[in-house]
Coordinates of C-alpha atoms in Angstrom, one line a residue:
Chain A
M157 CA 2.3 -29.7 29.3
S158 CA 4.4 -26.9 28.0
A159 CA 3.7 -23.4 28.8
V160 CA 2.6 -22.8 25.2
G161 CA -0.2 -25.3 25.4
D162 CA -1.1 -24.8 29.0
I163 CA -4.7 -23.9 29.8
V164 CA -3.5 -21.3 32.3
H165 CA -1.3 -19.7 29.9
M166 CA -4.0 -19.5 27.3
Y167 CA -6.6 -18.1 29.9
R168 CA -4.1 -15.5 31.0
E169 CA -3.5 -14.4 27.4
M170 CA -7.0 -14.1 26.6
R171 CA -7.7 -12.3 29.9
R172 CA -4.9 -9.6 29.0
I173 CA -6.8 -8.8 25.8
R174 CA -10.2 -8.8 27.5
A175 CA -9.0 -6.6 30.3
F176 CA -7.1 -4.3 27.9
E177 CA -10.3 -3.7 25.9
D178 CA -12.6 -3.4 29.0
R179 CA -10.3 -0.8 30.3
L180 CA -10.3 1.1 27.2
M181 CA -14.0 1.3 27.3
D182 CA -13.6 2.9 30.7
L183 CA -11.1 5.3 29.4
K184 CA -13.3 6.1 26.5
A185 CA -16.2 6.9 29.0
G186 CA -13.8 9.1 30.8
G187 CA -13.1 11.0 27.6
E188 CA -9.4 9.6 27.2
V189 CA -9.9 7.8 23.9
P190 CA -10.9 9.9 20.7
G191 CA -12.7 8.0 17.9
S192 CA -14.3 4.7 18.0
M193 CA -12.8 1.3 18.6
H194 CA -13.6 -2.2 17.3
L195 CA -13.4 -4.6 20.0
T196 CA -12.7 -8.3 20.0
N197 CA -14.5 -9.4 23.2
G198 CA -15.6 -13.2 22.8
Q199 CA -13.1 -13.8 20.0
E200 CA -9.9 -14.0 21.9
A201 CA -9.2 -17.6 21.6
I202 CA -8.6 -17.2 18.0
A203 CA -5.6 -14.8 18.1
V204 CA -4.3 -16.6 21.2
G205 CA -4.5 -20.0 19.8
V206 CA -2.7 -18.9 16.7
A207 CA -0.1 -17.0 18.5
S208 CA 0.7 -20.0 20.6
I209 CA 2.2 -21.9 17.8
L210 CA 4.0 -19.1 15.9
R211 CA 7.6 -18.2 16.0
P212 CA 8.9 -14.7 16.8
D213 CA 10.0 -14.2 13.1
D214 CA 6.5 -15.0 11.7
Y215 CA 4.5 -12.2 10.3
V216 CA 0.9 -11.2 11.4
T217 CA -1.5 -8.9 9.8
A218 CA -4.9 -8.2 11.2
T219 CA -8.1 -6.0 10.7
Y220 CA -9.3 -3.1 12.6
R221 CA -10.5 -5.4 15.2
G222 CA -6.9 -6.3 15.8
H223 CA -6.0 -5.3 19.5
G224 CA -5.9 -9.1 20.3
W225 CA -3.6 -10.0 17.6
A226 CA -1.1 -7.6 18.7
I227 CA -1.4 -8.4 22.4
S228 CA -1.1 -12.1 21.7
R229 CA 2.1 -11.5 19.8
G230 CA 3.6 -9.7 22.7
S231 CA 3.1 -6.0 21.8
D232 CA 3.8 -3.9 24.9
L233 CA 0.6 -2.9 26.6
T234 CA 1.8 0.6 27.5
G235 CA 2.6 1.3 23.8
L236 CA -0.9 0.0 22.9
F237 CA -2.8 2.0 25.5
A238 CA -0.8 5.1 24.7
E239 CA -1.7 4.7 21.0
V240 CA -5.4 4.2 21.4
M241 CA -5.2 7.2 24.0
A242 CA -3.5 9.2 21.2
R243 CA -0.4 9.8 23.2
S244 CA 3.3 10.1 22.2
G245 CA 4.1 7.0 24.0
G246 CA 1.9 5.0 21.5
V247 CA 3.3 2.3 19.5
N248 CA 2.8 4.6 16.4
G249 CA 3.1 7.8 18.3
G250 CA -0.6 8.6 17.9
R251 CA -0.6 8.4 14.1
A252 CA -2.6 5.2 13.9
G253 CA -4.9 5.1 16.8
S254 CA -7.1 1.9 17.7
P255 CA -7.8 0.6 14.1
Y256 CA -4.6 1.0 12.2
F257 CA -1.5 0.4 14.4
S258 CA 1.5 -1.7 13.7
D259 CA 4.5 -2.9 15.6
A260 CA 7.6 -3.5 13.7
S261 CA 9.4 -4.8 16.9
I262 CA 7.1 -8.1 16.8
N263 CA 6.6 -8.4 12.9
F264 CA 3.0 -7.1 13.5
L265 CA 2.6 -5.6 10.0
G266 CA -0.6 -4.0 11.2
E267 CA -4.3 -3.6 11.5
N268 CA -6.1 -2.3 8.4
S269 CA -9.1 -0.1 8.3
I270 CA -9.9 -1.2 4.7
V271 CA -11.9 -4.4 4.9
G272 CA -9.9 -7.1 3.3
A273 CA -7.0 -5.0 2.3
G274 CA -4.5 -6.8 4.5
V275 CA -4.6 -10.0 2.6
P276 CA -2.6 -8.8 -0.3
I277 CA -0.2 -7.2 2.1
A278 CA 0.3 -10.5 4.0
A279 CA 0.9 -12.2 0.7
G280 CA 3.7 -9.8 0.2
A281 CA 5.3 -10.8 3.6
A282 CA 4.8 -14.5 2.5
L283 CA 6.7 -13.7 -0.6
S284 CA 9.6 -12.2 1.5
A285 CA 9.5 -15.3 3.8
Q286 CA 9.5 -17.6 0.5
R287 CA 12.5 -15.8 -0.8
H288 CA 14.4 -15.5 2.4
G289 CA 14.1 -19.3 2.9
Q290 CA 14.0 -19.4 6.7
G291 CA 10.7 -21.1 7.1
Q292 CA 8.8 -17.9 8.1
V293 CA 5.1 -17.8 7.6
S294 CA 2.7 -15.0 7.1
V295 CA -0.6 -15.1 9.2
V296 CA -3.5 -12.8 8.3
A297 CA -6.8 -12.5 10.0
I298 CA -9.9 -11.1 8.5
G299 CA -13.6 -11.1 9.4
D300 CA -16.4 -13.0 7.7
G301 CA -17.5 -9.9 6.0
A302 CA -14.1 -9.4 4.3
T303 CA -14.4 -12.7 2.5
N304 CA -16.7 -10.8 0.0
Q305 CA -14.1 -8.3 -0.8
G306 CA -12.3 -8.6 -4.2
A307 CA -8.9 -8.1 -2.6
V308 CA -9.3 -11.2 -0.5
H309 CA -10.2 -13.2 -3.5
E310 CA -7.4 -11.9 -5.6
A311 CA -4.9 -12.3 -2.8
L312 CA -5.9 -15.9 -2.0
N313 CA -5.6 -16.9 -5.7
L314 CA -2.3 -15.1 -5.9
A315 CA -1.1 -16.7 -2.8
A316 CA -2.2 -20.1 -4.1
A317 CA -0.7 -19.7 -7.6
L318 CA 2.7 -18.8 -6.2
T319 CA 2.6 -21.4 -3.3
L320 CA 3.1 -18.6 -0.8
P321 CA 3.6 -19.6 3.0
M322 CA 0.5 -17.8 4.1
V323 CA -2.4 -18.7 6.5
L324 CA -5.7 -16.8 6.2
V325 CA -7.7 -16.9 9.3
V326 CA -11.4 -15.9 9.0
E327 CA -12.8 -14.8 12.4
N328 CA -16.5 -15.7 11.6
N329 CA -18.3 -13.8 14.3
I330 CA -21.6 -14.3 12.2
Y331 CA -21.9 -10.5 11.6
S332 CA -20.5 -8.6 8.6
E333 CA -20.4 -5.4 10.4
M334 CA -23.9 -5.0 11.1
V335 CA -25.7 -7.6 9.0
R336 CA -25.7 -11.4 9.1
I337 CA -23.1 -13.1 7.0
K338 CA -25.7 -15.6 6.1
D339 CA -27.8 -12.8 4.3
M340 CA -24.7 -11.7 2.3
T341 CA -23.5 -14.9 0.9
K342 CA -25.4 -18.1 -0.3
I343 CA -22.7 -20.5 1.4
D344 CA -23.1 -21.9 4.8
Q345 CA -19.5 -22.3 5.5
L346 CA -17.0 -19.8 4.2
A347 CA -14.1 -22.3 4.4
I348 CA -15.5 -24.0 1.3
R349 CA -14.4 -21.1 -0.6
A350 CA -10.8 -22.5 -0.3
E351 CA -11.7 -25.2 -2.6
G352 CA -12.1 -22.5 -5.4
Y353 CA -8.5 -21.6 -4.9
G354 CA -7.3 -25.1 -4.7
I355 CA -6.1 -24.9 -1.2
P356 CA -7.2 -26.6 2.1
G357 CA -10.0 -25.0 4.0
V358 CA -11.2 -25.9 7.3
T359 CA -14.0 -24.8 9.9
I360 CA -13.4 -25.2 13.5
D361 CA -14.7 -24.0 16.7
G362 CA -13.0 -20.7 17.5
N363 CA -13.9 -20.3 21.1
D364 CA -11.3 -23.0 22.1
P365 CA -7.8 -21.9 21.9
H366 CA -6.4 -25.4 21.9
L367 CA -8.5 -26.4 18.9
V368 CA -7.4 -23.1 17.1
A369 CA -3.7 -23.8 17.9
A370 CA -4.1 -27.3 16.5
A371 CA -5.6 -26.3 13.2
A372 CA -3.1 -23.2 13.0
A373 CA -0.3 -25.7 13.8
E374 CA -1.3 -27.8 10.8
A375 CA -1.6 -24.9 8.5
V376 CA 1.6 -23.4 9.6
E377 CA 3.5 -26.4 9.1
R378 CA 2.2 -26.9 5.8
A379 CA 3.3 -23.4 4.9
R380 CA 6.7 -23.9 6.4
R381 CA 7.1 -27.2 4.1
G382 CA 6.5 -25.0 1.2
E383 CA 3.1 -26.4 0.3
G384 CA 1.3 -23.1 0.2
P385 CA -1.6 -21.3 2.0
T386 CA -4.5 -22.7 4.1
L387 CA -7.9 -21.0 5.0
I388 CA -9.0 -21.5 8.5
E389 CA -12.5 -20.4 9.4
A390 CA -12.9 -20.0 13.2
M391 CA -16.5 -19.8 14.3
T392 CA -17.0 -17.4 17.2
Q393 CA -19.4 -14.6 18.5
R394 CA -18.9 -10.9 19.1
L395 CA -20.1 -10.1 22.7
V396 CA -20.0 -6.3 21.8
G397 CA -21.0 -4.2 18.7
H398 CA -19.3 -3.7 15.4
H399 CA -17.8 -0.4 17.0
S400 CA -17.6 0.8 20.5
G401 CA -20.7 3.0 20.0
D402 CA -22.8 0.3 18.4
A403 CA -26.0 -0.5 20.4
Q404 CA -26.6 -3.6 18.4
H405 CA -30.3 -3.2 17.7
Y406 CA -29.8 -5.5 14.7
R407 CA -29.2 -8.5 17.0
P408 CA -32.0 -10.8 18.2
R409 CA -32.8 -10.5 22.0
G410 CA -30.9 -12.8 24.0
E411 CA -28.2 -13.6 21.5
V412 CA -25.4 -11.8 23.2
A413 CA -26.4 -13.3 26.7
E414 CA -26.5 -16.7 25.3
A415 CA -23.1 -16.3 23.5
A416 CA -21.7 -15.1 26.8
L417 CA -22.4 -18.5 28.4
D418 CA -20.0 -20.1 25.9
E419 CA -17.4 -17.3 25.4
P420 CA -13.7 -18.5 25.7
L421 CA -12.9 -17.3 29.2
Q422 CA -16.2 -18.5 30.7
R423 CA -15.8 -21.9 29.1
I424 CA -12.5 -22.5 30.8
R425 CA -14.1 -21.4 34.1
N426 CA -17.2 -23.7 33.4
A427 CA -15.0 -26.7 33.1
A428 CA -12.6 -25.8 35.9
D429 CA -12.4 -27.6 39.3
A430 CA -11.9 -25.6 42.5
A431 CA -8.2 -25.6 42.4
L432 CA -8.0 -24.4 38.8
L433 CA -10.6 -21.8 39.6
S434 CA -8.6 -20.4 42.3
E435 CA -5.5 -20.4 39.9
L436 CA -7.7 -18.5 37.4
D437 CA -8.7 -15.9 40.0
A438 CA -5.1 -15.3 40.7
V439 CA -4.3 -14.8 37.0
D440 CA -7.2 -12.2 36.9
A441 CA -5.8 -10.2 39.8
E442 CA -2.3 -10.3 38.2
V443 CA -3.6 -9.2 34.9
A444 CA -5.8 -6.3 36.5
A445 CA -2.5 -5.0 38.0
E446 CA -0.6 -5.4 34.9
I447 CA -3.4 -3.3 33.0
E448 CA -3.2 -0.6 35.7
R449 CA 0.5 -0.1 35.5
A450 CA 0.3 0.0 31.7
V451 CA -2.5 2.7 31.8
D452 CA -0.5 4.7 34.4
A453 CA 2.6 4.5 32.2
A454 CA 0.6 5.4 29.0
R455 CA -0.9 8.5 30.7
A456 CA 2.6 9.5 31.9
T457 CA 3.7 10.0 28.3
E458 CA 3.0 13.5 26.7
L459 CA 0.7 14.3 23.9
P460 CA 2.3 14.1 20.6
D461 CA 4.5 17.1 19.7
P462 CA 2.5 19.2 17.1
N463 CA 5.7 20.1 15.6
T464 CA 6.1 16.5 14.4
A465 CA 2.8 16.3 12.5
K466 CA 4.6 16.4 9.1
D467 CA 7.3 14.0 10.1
H468 CA 7.6 10.6 8.2
V469 CA 5.7 11.3 5.1
Y470 CA 8.9 10.4 3.2
A471 CA 12.1 8.5 4.2
Chain B
M41 CA 29.6 -4.1 -18.8
P42 CA 28.0 -2.4 -22.1
D43 CA 29.7 0.4 -23.6
A44 CA 29.4 3.5 -21.2
T45 CA 27.0 5.4 -23.6
Q46 CA 24.7 3.7 -26.1
T47 CA 22.1 5.0 -28.4
I48 CA 19.2 3.0 -27.6
S49 CA 15.3 3.3 -27.6
Y50 CA 13.4 4.5 -24.5
I51 CA 12.0 0.9 -23.9
Q52 CA 15.5 -0.5 -24.2
A53 CA 16.7 2.0 -21.5
V54 CA 13.9 0.7 -19.2
Q55 CA 15.1 -2.8 -19.9
H56 CA 18.7 -1.7 -19.0
G57 CA 17.4 -0.1 -15.8
L58 CA 15.7 -3.1 -14.7
R59 CA 18.6 -5.4 -15.5
W60 CA 20.8 -3.1 -13.5
S61 CA 18.6 -3.3 -10.5
L62 CA 18.6 -7.0 -10.5
E63 CA 22.3 -7.2 -10.7
A64 CA 23.1 -4.5 -8.2
L65 CA 20.5 -5.2 -5.5
D66 CA 20.0 -8.8 -4.2
D67 CA 16.6 -7.9 -2.9
T68 CA 15.0 -6.7 -6.0
V69 CA 12.1 -8.8 -7.4
I70 CA 10.1 -7.9 -10.5
F71 CA 6.5 -9.0 -11.0
G72 CA 3.5 -8.1 -12.9
E73 CA 1.2 -9.4 -15.9
D74 CA 3.1 -10.8 -18.7
V75 CA 6.5 -9.7 -17.4
A76 CA 8.4 -12.9 -16.9
V77 CA 8.1 -15.6 -19.4
P78 CA 6.4 -13.4 -22.2
G79 CA 9.1 -10.8 -21.6
G80 CA 6.7 -7.9 -20.9
P81 CA 3.9 -6.7 -23.1
F82 CA 6.1 -4.0 -24.5
G83 CA 9.5 -5.8 -24.2
A84 CA 10.4 -4.0 -21.1
T85 CA 11.4 -7.1 -19.4
K86 CA 12.7 -9.2 -22.3
N87 CA 15.2 -11.8 -21.4
L88 CA 15.3 -10.9 -17.7
H89 CA 13.4 -14.1 -16.8
R90 CA 15.9 -16.2 -18.9
D91 CA 18.8 -14.5 -17.2
F92 CA 17.5 -14.2 -13.6
G93 CA 14.9 -16.9 -13.1
S94 CA 11.6 -17.1 -11.3
D95 CA 13.0 -16.2 -7.9
R96 CA 13.7 -12.7 -9.2
I97 CA 11.1 -12.3 -11.9
F98 CA 7.6 -13.8 -12.1
D99 CA 4.2 -13.4 -13.8
T100 CA 1.2 -12.7 -11.5
P101 CA -2.4 -13.2 -12.0
I102 CA -4.5 -10.4 -13.7
S103 CA -5.0 -9.0 -10.0
E104 CA -3.7 -5.4 -9.7
T105 CA -5.0 -5.1 -6.1
A106 CA -3.4 -8.4 -5.2
F107 CA 0.1 -7.7 -6.6
L108 CA 0.3 -4.2 -5.5
G109 CA -0.6 -5.2 -2.0
M110 CA 2.0 -8.0 -2.4
A111 CA 4.6 -5.2 -3.4
L112 CA 3.9 -3.5 -0.2
G113 CA 4.0 -6.4 2.1
A114 CA 7.3 -7.5 0.4
A115 CA 8.6 -3.9 0.9
M116 CA 7.8 -3.9 4.5
T117 CA 9.7 -7.0 5.1
G118 CA 13.0 -6.6 3.3
L119 CA 12.5 -6.9 -0.4
R120 CA 12.6 -4.1 -3.1
P121 CA 9.8 -5.1 -5.4
I122 CA 9.2 -3.5 -8.8
A123 CA 5.8 -4.1 -9.8
E124 CA 4.5 -3.3 -13.3
I125 CA 1.0 -2.1 -14.0
M126 CA 0.6 -2.8 -17.7
Y127 CA -1.5 0.3 -18.6
A128 CA -1.6 3.2 -16.1
D129 CA -5.4 3.0 -16.4
F130 CA -5.3 -0.2 -14.6
M131 CA -3.9 1.6 -11.6
F132 CA -7.4 2.7 -10.8
V133 CA -8.3 -1.1 -10.2
A134 CA -5.8 -0.9 -7.3
M135 CA -6.2 2.5 -5.8
D136 CA -6.8 1.2 -2.4
Q137 CA -3.6 -0.4 -2.2
L138 CA -1.8 2.6 -3.7
V139 CA -3.3 5.5 -1.8
N140 CA -4.6 3.9 1.4
Q141 CA -2.0 1.2 2.0
I142 CA 1.4 2.0 0.2
A143 CA 1.3 5.9 0.7
N144 CA 0.4 5.6 4.3
T145 CA 2.7 3.0 5.5
R146 CA 5.7 5.2 6.6
Y147 CA 3.5 7.9 8.2
V148 CA 1.2 5.8 10.3
S149 CA 4.0 3.5 11.4
R150 CA 6.1 6.6 12.4
G151 CA 8.8 5.4 10.2
T152 CA 9.1 1.9 11.7
Y153 CA 7.9 0.4 8.3
G154 CA 8.6 1.8 5.0
A155 CA 7.5 0.8 1.6
P156 CA 10.6 0.9 -0.7
L157 CA 9.0 -0.3 -3.9
V158 CA 8.6 0.9 -7.5
I159 CA 5.5 0.8 -9.6
R160 CA 6.4 1.1 -13.4
T161 CA 3.6 1.8 -15.7
Q162 CA 3.3 3.7 -18.9
Q163 CA 0.5 6.2 -19.9
G164 CA -1.0 8.5 -22.5
Y165 CA -2.7 8.0 -25.8
S166 CA -1.6 5.9 -28.9
S167 CA -3.2 5.4 -32.2
G168 CA -6.6 3.6 -31.7
S169 CA -6.1 3.3 -27.9
C170 CA -9.6 3.6 -26.3
A171 CA -10.7 5.7 -23.1
Q172 CA -9.5 2.8 -20.9
H173 CA -5.9 2.7 -22.3
S174 CA -5.2 6.3 -22.5
H175 CA -5.2 8.1 -19.2
S176 CA -2.4 10.3 -18.1
I177 CA -2.6 9.5 -14.3
E178 CA 0.0 12.0 -12.8
A179 CA -2.5 14.3 -11.0
Y180 CA -4.0 11.4 -9.1
I181 CA -0.7 10.2 -8.1
A182 CA 0.8 13.5 -7.3
H183 CA -2.1 14.5 -5.2
T184 CA -1.2 11.7 -2.6
P185 CA 1.2 12.4 0.1
G186 CA 3.7 9.7 0.7
L187 CA 4.1 8.8 -3.0
R188 CA 6.9 9.9 -5.4
L189 CA 6.2 10.3 -9.1
A190 CA 8.6 10.2 -12.1
V191 CA 7.6 11.1 -15.7
P192 CA 10.6 10.5 -17.8
S193 CA 10.5 12.1 -21.3
T194 CA 13.8 10.7 -22.8
A195 CA 15.6 7.3 -22.9
D196 CA 18.3 8.6 -20.7
D197 CA 15.9 9.7 -18.1
A198 CA 13.9 6.5 -18.5
Y199 CA 17.1 4.8 -17.3
Q200 CA 18.4 7.1 -14.8
M201 CA 15.2 7.8 -13.0
L202 CA 14.2 4.2 -12.9
R203 CA 17.5 3.6 -11.0
A204 CA 16.8 6.5 -8.7
A205 CA 13.4 5.1 -8.1
I206 CA 14.8 1.6 -7.3
V207 CA 17.2 2.7 -4.7
S208 CA 14.8 5.3 -3.0
D209 CA 13.4 4.4 0.3
D210 CA 10.1 5.8 -0.6
P211 CA 7.3 4.2 -2.9
V212 CA 7.9 5.6 -6.4
V213 CA 5.4 5.5 -9.3
V214 CA 7.4 5.6 -12.7
A215 CA 4.9 6.6 -15.4
E216 CA 6.6 6.2 -18.7
A217 CA 5.3 7.4 -22.0
R218 CA 4.0 4.8 -24.3
M219 CA 4.3 6.8 -27.4
L220 CA 8.0 7.5 -26.7
Y221 CA 9.1 3.8 -26.4
P222 CA 10.5 3.5 -29.8
T223 CA 12.4 6.9 -29.6
K224 CA 16.1 6.7 -29.4
G225 CA 18.6 8.7 -27.5
E226 CA 22.0 8.5 -25.8
V227 CA 21.9 6.7 -22.6
R228 CA 24.7 6.8 -19.9
L229 CA 24.7 3.3 -18.9
D230 CA 27.4 3.8 -16.4
A231 CA 26.4 7.1 -14.9
P232 CA 26.3 7.2 -11.0
V233 CA 22.8 6.7 -9.7
E234 CA 21.0 9.9 -9.1
P235 CA 18.9 10.9 -6.0
I236 CA 15.2 11.2 -6.8
G237 CA 14.0 14.6 -7.9
G238 CA 15.4 17.5 -10.0
G239 CA 14.2 19.1 -13.1
R240 CA 16.1 20.3 -16.3
I241 CA 16.2 23.1 -18.6
T242 CA 16.2 21.3 -21.9
R243 CA 16.3 24.5 -24.0
E244 CA 17.3 28.1 -23.0
G245 CA 15.3 31.1 -23.9
A246 CA 14.5 34.6 -22.9
D247 CA 10.8 35.3 -23.8
V248 CA 8.7 32.6 -22.3
T249 CA 8.8 29.5 -20.2
V250 CA 7.3 26.3 -21.4
V251 CA 6.9 23.6 -18.6
A252 CA 6.2 20.3 -20.2
W253 CA 6.7 16.6 -19.2
S254 CA 6.4 13.1 -20.6
R255 CA 5.4 13.1 -24.3
M256 CA 4.8 16.8 -24.2
A257 CA 8.4 17.6 -23.2
A258 CA 9.5 16.7 -26.8
A259 CA 6.3 18.5 -28.2
A260 CA 7.5 21.6 -26.5
L261 CA 11.0 21.4 -27.9
E262 CA 9.4 20.9 -31.4
A263 CA 7.2 24.0 -30.8
A264 CA 10.1 26.1 -29.6
E265 CA 12.0 25.4 -32.9
E266 CA 9.0 26.6 -35.0
L267 CA 8.5 29.8 -32.7
A268 CA 12.3 30.5 -32.9
A269 CA 11.7 31.0 -36.7
E270 CA 9.1 33.8 -35.6
G271 CA 11.6 35.3 -33.3
I272 CA 10.2 34.0 -30.1
D273 CA 12.7 32.6 -27.8
V274 CA 11.2 29.8 -25.8
E275 CA 12.8 28.2 -22.6
V276 CA 11.7 24.6 -22.1
V277 CA 11.6 23.3 -18.6
D278 CA 11.1 19.5 -18.0
P279 CA 10.4 19.0 -14.4
R280 CA 11.1 15.1 -14.7
W281 CA 9.6 14.5 -11.3
L282 CA 6.3 15.7 -10.2
A283 CA 6.8 14.5 -6.7
P284 CA 9.2 15.9 -5.5
L285 CA 8.7 18.8 -7.8
D286 CA 11.7 21.0 -8.6
F287 CA 9.7 24.2 -8.3
D288 CA 12.7 26.3 -7.7
L289 CA 13.9 25.5 -11.2
I290 CA 10.5 26.6 -12.7
A291 CA 10.2 29.7 -10.8
A292 CA 13.8 30.8 -11.6
S293 CA 12.7 30.4 -15.4
V294 CA 9.6 32.3 -14.9
R295 CA 11.4 35.0 -13.1
K296 CA 13.8 35.2 -16.2
T297 CA 11.2 35.1 -18.9
G298 CA 8.1 36.6 -17.3
R299 CA 5.9 34.2 -19.1
L300 CA 4.7 30.8 -18.4
V301 CA 2.9 28.1 -20.5
I302 CA 2.4 24.6 -19.0
A303 CA 1.7 21.6 -21.3
H304 CA 0.6 18.2 -20.4
E305 CA -1.2 15.4 -22.1
A306 CA -3.9 14.9 -19.4
N307 CA -7.1 16.8 -19.6
L308 CA -7.0 20.3 -18.0
T309 CA -9.5 20.3 -15.0
G310 CA -7.5 19.5 -11.9
G311 CA -4.5 18.5 -13.9
F312 CA -1.0 18.9 -12.5
G313 CA -0.6 22.0 -14.7
A314 CA -3.2 23.6 -12.4
E315 CA -0.9 23.0 -9.5
I316 CA 2.2 24.6 -11.3
A317 CA -0.1 27.6 -12.4
A318 CA -1.2 28.2 -8.8
R319 CA 2.2 28.0 -7.4
A320 CA 3.5 30.4 -10.1
A321 CA 0.8 32.7 -9.3
E322 CA 1.5 32.5 -5.6
E323 CA 5.1 32.8 -5.8
C324 CA 5.9 34.6 -9.0
F325 CA 3.0 37.0 -9.5
R326 CA 5.1 40.2 -9.8
D327 CA 7.4 38.6 -12.3
L328 CA 4.7 37.6 -14.8
R329 CA 3.9 39.9 -17.7
A330 CA 1.0 38.0 -19.0
P331 CA -1.6 35.4 -17.8
I332 CA -0.4 31.8 -17.5
A333 CA -1.5 29.5 -20.2
R334 CA -2.2 25.8 -20.0
V335 CA -2.1 23.3 -22.9
G336 CA -3.9 20.0 -22.2
A337 CA -6.6 17.8 -23.5
P338 CA -10.1 19.0 -23.2
D339 CA -12.2 17.3 -20.5
V340 CA -13.4 14.4 -22.6
P341 CA -12.5 10.9 -22.5
T342 CA -10.1 9.7 -25.1
P343 CA -11.8 8.4 -28.2
A344 CA -10.4 5.4 -30.1
A345 CA -10.8 6.7 -33.7
P346 CA -7.6 8.6 -34.8
A347 CA -9.6 11.2 -36.5
L348 CA -11.3 11.9 -33.2
Q349 CA -8.0 11.5 -31.2
A350 CA -6.6 14.2 -33.4
V351 CA -9.0 16.8 -32.0
V352 CA -8.5 16.2 -28.4
I353 CA -4.8 15.1 -27.9
P354 CA -2.5 18.0 -27.3
S355 CA 0.2 18.5 -29.9
A356 CA 3.2 20.9 -30.5
A357 CA 0.8 23.0 -32.6
D358 CA -1.3 23.5 -29.4
V359 CA 1.9 24.8 -27.5
V360 CA 2.8 27.0 -30.4
S361 CA -0.8 28.6 -30.3
A362 CA -0.6 29.0 -26.4
V363 CA 2.8 30.6 -26.6
R364 CA 1.7 33.1 -29.1
R365 CA -1.2 34.0 -26.9
V366 CA 1.1 34.8 -24.0
V367 CA 3.6 36.9 -25.9
R368 CA 1.2 38.8 -27.9

């Protein structure tokens, strides 16, 4: 099997995201991260699965729960740590923080702190891709709650009408911030909304990176062929709160513990034989070392120079 | 190439500016509601779809949020979009994309992404226009760091400032004046492309400075002629751009005349006139021989009935009254 589809490769990429965020929580506890964060624990298979089939020149747009999307696309861990730690070495020099960073070096158009607002922007990248004619696609991730935002409806209709090469990935973690999505809409599966825009919509198990990759490959190939957008609803669960300080009192007792038995990393471990388990243990150790090197490098960068606070407002 | 200088209407000047951009810049695309096949609700894009095709100019659904966001994503990835918001009032439908997305892009990415896009719109009242088709939106736009704002008041400026906006690497809102669309003037079609910014003294005078833009720039000139007959010598300054604002030009004029009147069509509270007045008070206080006066609409929505509009829409007569107050 190629490296892209390899289970160890998928596991490693998911572990890098999990370890990055776990380390950020430590750093936050130690006072090294200002503000709140929105972590993606439990949802890593979606970003990793999609990233595994994308080309480097494809565009990706995410939500404020977007650390995993940047990491899966190859953003430098030191730059990401430094950004969330508000240091000058951050990928945006401390101007964006955890919920709003972007990385032009990997065509990551950025996270977005406004629910649903990234979909129109992703449609614009898809317009560029269409016009440039190189077969690029624009992938945009949103949460289940964002499907109720006007911007998402408008942009999906627009992308469909203009046959733009866009793939919308709905990370359905069953909670729309702090309320159940089922209480916020009368439909059981969000993917059926695709029919209203005249585009394909599928609901898949979002905790399996290979299933995600397969669905994404179909949607991306369709977009590259010039056949327009697809909506993929990837079912998953959040193992953590809406934001880093969220105690999740609104979740039923035992829900998170049960979800933890089936989260993407654990699922691979559950099915692994002894040889694979020892390989995965080695991956964990390698990733832990990589994370520590990145944290040290991020810490070594200065705080942002106050004299630059007014830079980059205009060209 | 058309004759170097032609006498054409303001709306034709806009059309020439758009045509220039499609010819000069390969990455320019134009989109909005009714702009392509119908040729634009006011004719600004007439024949452009015929001549440049759907790759360069196309119609969008009635979805301001979606297509302003699309303009941003396209600008971030190598295109130079010109999006048309049909009436400036409809900008409010898409304020998130304008204020939270477009305006922030360069800053939060530390300059690694930019948003070189133009949003064309037209503003102000017209006969029978209701409260949702009459807003003058300049204060909302100028308040937002990261955006540039053009308020052209003549046909030549409509052409020159649109071209300046298109080549700028910043996001620019060009707020045209609907009431001025039929007005004609000489347009220098082969003039070099200007940088953005820079105001103009449109009439020299010694007694009082009137700063006015958009439709009120012409009203100020009309008022100045009337006042000249009374022996009051009015200097008229058209700032042309409210962001970046050429305040040095305004300050120099105030230092010369010692009096300042600011006239705009928008209502007064929090209007851009208040910003100019505040800066003049801060920077030119010792040069002022009279209190600063502002002309604007009262703080009421714009009524549809012309008989009611006549009461609330500022006119040359209102400028005349304000000037008389400050020179008294």
